[in-house]
Amino acid sequence: TGMAFRVPTIDVSVVDLTCELETATSYEEICAEVKRRAEGDMKGFLGYCDEDLVSTDFETCTISSTFDSKASIMIDPTFVKLVAWYDNEWGYSCRVVDLIKHMAKVDGGESGAAPKKAKASVEDLSDADLKGKTVLIRCDLNVPLNGDLEITDETRITSSIPTIE
């Protein structure tokens, strides 16, 4: 089981993941494996933290999730609570940018293949062979704030209207 909850910052959240393991292990082994992956194949997506940090230290963090070894605990050799921090706006936006770069590389011909023609409109997408699948795209690259620098549904909606019109 696990849960994610907002902490008292505008954008940073924390995951508290409770795990019952099939095989007994030590907390040191778990930390070592997370650190190995954070420095290896998951670098840039998974981070490892062994410092005393708080939620605001993770604002504008580009990493999708940073494991907090000081906040995580082992209850017994098969039961652990793992804590990971993330900036739910900035980190997500960084993954969207990664996706756009990957799409540009694949569709833009950097892979050695001839560039594909980009779809220019909604009509072009509706004419495309999507093999019966529906495509829905939403991309929030900015977060509108009201006069009190708060994110509200009203400011999101009113700032979207010029785009829709």
PDB file of C-alpha atoms in Angstrom, residues 33 47 79 103 155:
ATOM      1  CA  GLU A  33      20.133  -0.748  -4.729  1.00  0.00           C
ATOM      2  CA  GLY A  47      17.318  10.392  -7.206  1.00  0.00           C
ATOM      3  CA  PHE A  79       8.304  -4.718   5.831  1.00  0.00           C
ATOM      4  CA  MET A 103       9.557  12.587 -30.592  1.00  0.00           C
ATOM      5  CA  THR A 155      -7.336  31.210 -12.924  1.00  0.00           C
TER       6      THR A 155
END
